[in-house]
C-alpha atoms as one frame of an Amber mdcrd trajectory, in Angstrom:
protein
   9.884  12.286 -24.702  10.502   9.093 -22.721   7.997   6.916 -20.874   9.644
   8.014 -17.615   8.596  11.594 -18.410   4.919  10.666 -18.122   3.356  12.064
 -14.947   2.279   8.714 -13.489   5.826   7.373 -13.924   7.242  10.449 -12.235
   4.829  10.042  -9.325   5.679   6.367  -8.945   9.433   6.964  -9.067   9.185
   9.758  -6.508   7.152   7.579  -4.127   9.583   4.659  -4.413  12.497   7.008
  -3.777  10.802   8.693  -0.825  10.046   5.306   0.758  13.652   4.169   0.300
  14.932   7.438   1.791  12.656   6.914   4.820  14.452   3.632   5.488  11.395
   1.497   4.760  12.914  -0.605   1.970  16.075  -2.360   3.064  17.540  -4.510
   0.282  14.564  -5.682  -1.848  11.980  -5.152   0.901   8.547  -3.748   0.097
   6.611  -3.308  -3.121   4.376  -0.824  -4.911   1.721  -1.236  -7.601  -0.373
   1.308  -9.477  -3.389   0.765 -11.750  -3.130   3.027 -14.793  -6.046   5.095
 -16.038  -7.205   4.542 -19.621  -5.570   7.831 -20.615  -2.268   6.871 -18.974
  -2.275   3.462 -20.677  -2.876   5.172 -24.021   0.003   7.601 -23.421   2.329
   4.721 -22.490   1.217   2.450 -25.363   3.922   3.609 -27.836   6.568   2.281
 -25.432   4.893  -1.107 -24.896   5.398  -4.403 -26.708   2.868  -7.214 -26.669
   4.943 -10.226 -27.717   5.649 -11.783 -24.306   3.668 -14.857 -23.237   0.754
 -14.699 -20.816   1.517 -15.955 -17.299  -0.959 -17.272 -14.738  -1.558 -14.869
 -11.848  -2.677 -17.607  -9.462  -5.813 -15.683  -8.490  -8.780 -14.424 -10.502
  -9.624 -10.701 -10.526 -12.270 -10.384 -13.264 -13.224  -6.838 -12.262  -9.698
  -5.772 -13.269  -9.690  -7.573 -16.616  -7.688  -5.741 -19.284  -6.151  -3.283
 -16.805  -2.506  -2.182 -16.854  -0.426  -2.106 -13.664   2.923  -0.457 -12.950
   4.780  -2.670 -10.474   8.145  -3.228  -8.851  10.079  -6.271  -9.997  10.654
  -9.313  -7.823  13.995  -9.068  -6.052  14.505  -5.471  -7.176  15.605  -2.691
  -4.828  13.307   0.336  -4.540  16.356   2.561  -4.023  17.405   1.707  -7.598
  14.081   2.653  -9.192  15.136   6.272  -9.723  18.445   5.172 -11.303  17.082
   2.624 -13.784  13.288   2.413 -13.888  13.413   0.255 -17.013  15.323  -2.460
 -15.136  13.470  -2.359 -11.814   9.865  -1.726 -12.846   7.384  -3.197 -15.270
   3.990  -2.483 -16.720   1.888  -5.632 -16.726  -1.353  -6.057 -18.654  -4.080
  -8.402 -17.376  -6.125 -10.528 -19.742  -9.854  -9.864 -19.993 -10.684 -12.661
 -17.544  -8.281 -11.276 -14.933  -6.501 -14.627 -14.618  -3.249 -13.959 -16.490
  -0.767 -11.139 -17.059   2.008 -10.288 -19.463   4.825  -7.776 -19.120   4.489
  -5.108 -21.803   7.223  -2.734 -20.637  10.244  -2.784 -18.354  12.407  -5.379
 -16.579  14.819  -5.057 -19.463  17.458  -7.113 -17.623  14.915  -9.859 -16.989
  12.665 -10.741 -14.083   9.045 -10.875 -13.018   6.644  -8.564 -11.175   6.956
  -8.532  -7.394   6.312 -11.855  -5.656   3.446 -10.071  -3.904   1.774  -9.321
  -7.264  -1.135 -11.782  -6.681  -1.696 -10.293  -3.225  -1.624  -6.769  -4.635
  -4.090  -7.675  -7.362  -6.475  -9.310  -4.896  -6.444  -6.128  -2.857  -6.713
  -3.876  -5.907  -9.797  -5.914  -6.793 -11.336  -5.386  -3.353 -10.584  -1.656
  -3.271 -11.892  -1.270  -6.844 -15.269  -2.590  -5.712 -15.331  -0.781  -2.357
 -14.346   2.630  -3.776 -16.000   2.436  -7.188 -12.626   2.366  -8.910 -11.207
   5.451  -7.184  -8.327   3.679  -5.402  -5.381   2.913  -7.684  -2.376   2.415
  -5.386  -1.312  -0.523  -3.202   1.842  -0.034  -1.121   3.706  -2.360   1.225
   6.654  -1.121   3.291   8.798  -2.404   6.158   8.013   0.479   8.488  10.271
   0.104  11.572   8.134   1.764  14.263   5.064  -0.249  13.242   7.098  -3.462
  13.246   8.528  -2.642  16.678   5.091  -1.833  18.063   3.719  -5.217  16.925
   6.121  -6.749  19.447   4.593  -4.925  22.403   1.016  -3.919  21.545  -1.892
  -6.366  21.457  -2.638  -7.384  17.861  -6.183  -6.059  17.810  -7.861  -3.547
  15.468  -9.440  -1.501  18.260  -6.305  -1.425  20.425  -4.141  -0.298  17.517
  -6.561   2.272  16.158  -7.041   3.943  19.538  -3.300   3.908  20.205  -2.461
   5.555  16.883  -5.349   8.025  17.014  -4.347   9.068  20.520  -0.699   9.567
  19.557  -1.335  12.452  17.171  -4.436  14.572  16.530  -4.294  14.319  12.734
  -4.518  10.519  12.718  -8.293  10.355  13.101  -8.537  12.704  10.107  -6.037
  10.831   7.908  -7.412   7.345   8.613 -10.887   7.815  10.120 -11.768   4.214
   9.298  -9.070   2.935  11.640  -6.519   0.206  10.928  -6.764  -3.562  10.696
  -4.203  -5.902  12.238  -3.072  -9.373  11.223  -1.056 -11.888  13.227   2.196
 -13.107  11.701   1.755 -15.035   8.449   4.182 -16.313   5.845   4.881 -13.450
   3.447   4.014 -13.811  -0.216   1.568 -16.636   0.379  -2.117 -17.120  -0.362
  -3.092 -17.014   3.321  -1.815 -13.498   3.988  -3.188 -12.287   0.639  -6.688
 -13.507   1.458  -6.579 -12.262   5.058  -5.395  -8.822   3.948  -8.084  -8.568
   1.283 -10.698  -9.230   3.965  -9.319  -6.349   6.052  -9.215  -4.101   3.000
 -12.971  -4.396   2.663 -13.252  -2.075   5.676  -9.817  -0.468   6.149  -7.260
   1.382   4.023  -4.402   0.149   6.239  -3.433  -3.338   7.354  -0.717  -3.942
   9.942   1.298  -7.103   9.317   2.776  -8.322  12.619   6.598  -8.326  12.654
   6.566  -7.415   8.959   5.281  -3.924   8.174   2.380  -1.944   6.770   0.062
  -2.502   3.790  -1.907   0.501   2.535  -4.144   1.624  -0.312  -5.264   4.985
  -1.638  -6.420   7.052  -4.593  -3.062   8.539  -5.485   0.650   8.284  -4.763
   0.478  11.316  -2.458  -2.487  10.144  -0.398  -1.163   6.591  -0.064   2.346
   7.657   0.883   0.897  10.234   3.282  -1.265   7.553   4.868   1.706   5.220
   5.338   3.806   8.085   6.714   1.110   9.141   9.176   0.640   5.599  10.533
   4.389   5.085  10.895   4.896   8.475  12.578   2.076   7.795  15.039   3.565
   4.374  15.838   6.931   6.016  16.506   5.313   8.609  18.797   3.438   5.886
  20.676   6.672   3.948  21.187   8.274   7.089  22.628   5.312   7.462  24.987
   5.762   3.878  26.171   9.521   4.323  26.598   8.890   7.467  28.688   6.838
   5.461  31.165   3.426   5.613  29.510   0.891   8.387  28.995  -0.111  10.610
  31.905  -2.988  11.987  29.827  -4.358  11.122  26.429  -7.060  11.975  23.921
 -10.574  10.880  24.816 -13.580   9.622  22.904 -15.083  13.102  23.248 -12.001
  14.519  21.531 -12.370  12.129  18.601 -16.089  12.963  18.306 -15.205  16.667
  18.205 -12.648  16.061  15.434 -15.201  14.074  13.435 -17.770  16.858  13.782
 -15.315  19.529  12.666 -14.133  17.626   9.581 -17.433  15.987   8.695 -16.146
  12.469   9.334 -17.888   9.299  10.392 -15.808   7.301  12.860 -16.749   3.629
  13.402 -18.614   3.142  16.681 -16.346   0.273  17.748 -13.470   2.745  18.106
 -15.473   5.180  20.232 -15.841   3.100  23.362 -13.637   3.915  26.361
């Protein structure tokens, strides 16, 4: 048995491949991190080595101290993950204080975790607290319809949430909490990491203007499905705009009816016409 035969590795590799096949990861664009369960870390332990030096993360995430994360490598292409996981991925262990990490598996040809690793960890930390540890996946992709829509739609949480919800009935079910939106910021920096972590306290999706989508979820399937749903709704909304705009659309009453049927609570700020 190889480490790549473990179920969490298979799920990660499939998600990276699916994202690349969707056209969301040109060159080395996008990144994906996953927090291992204790059982998964134990199963992967025989393949790990613990002789590499500790490196400063640049942020402190004490609630994640000692955790193991599967992450894409900096400068690596997600389309190559399925061909050579050992060269394009790594498992990184955090120290008990949550201030340093060390690579314990992977990146056999050299390298470091994704340049967005501090940002991912900040957001893992937030979602750990908000969800009681249920959320384990952070995913960033260069989703083309979302990026295009940031050029024409007001960069506002309410505007975006209503637009996406109205584009496709399932959206209010898939992301009932809505989406958060950020103006353009330098990628990979502390500013966008902090701003995104603030949005993640109330949303599972953050829209990065002219850059893409940032999402979190419990599993690979739910997180990929969330990203896919947001991107598909953005594409539909763009088609509506290109066709001259909507002649009719979903109403607040429609959203309330959906919430009642599925037992959802939709934020009041999104239910005002």
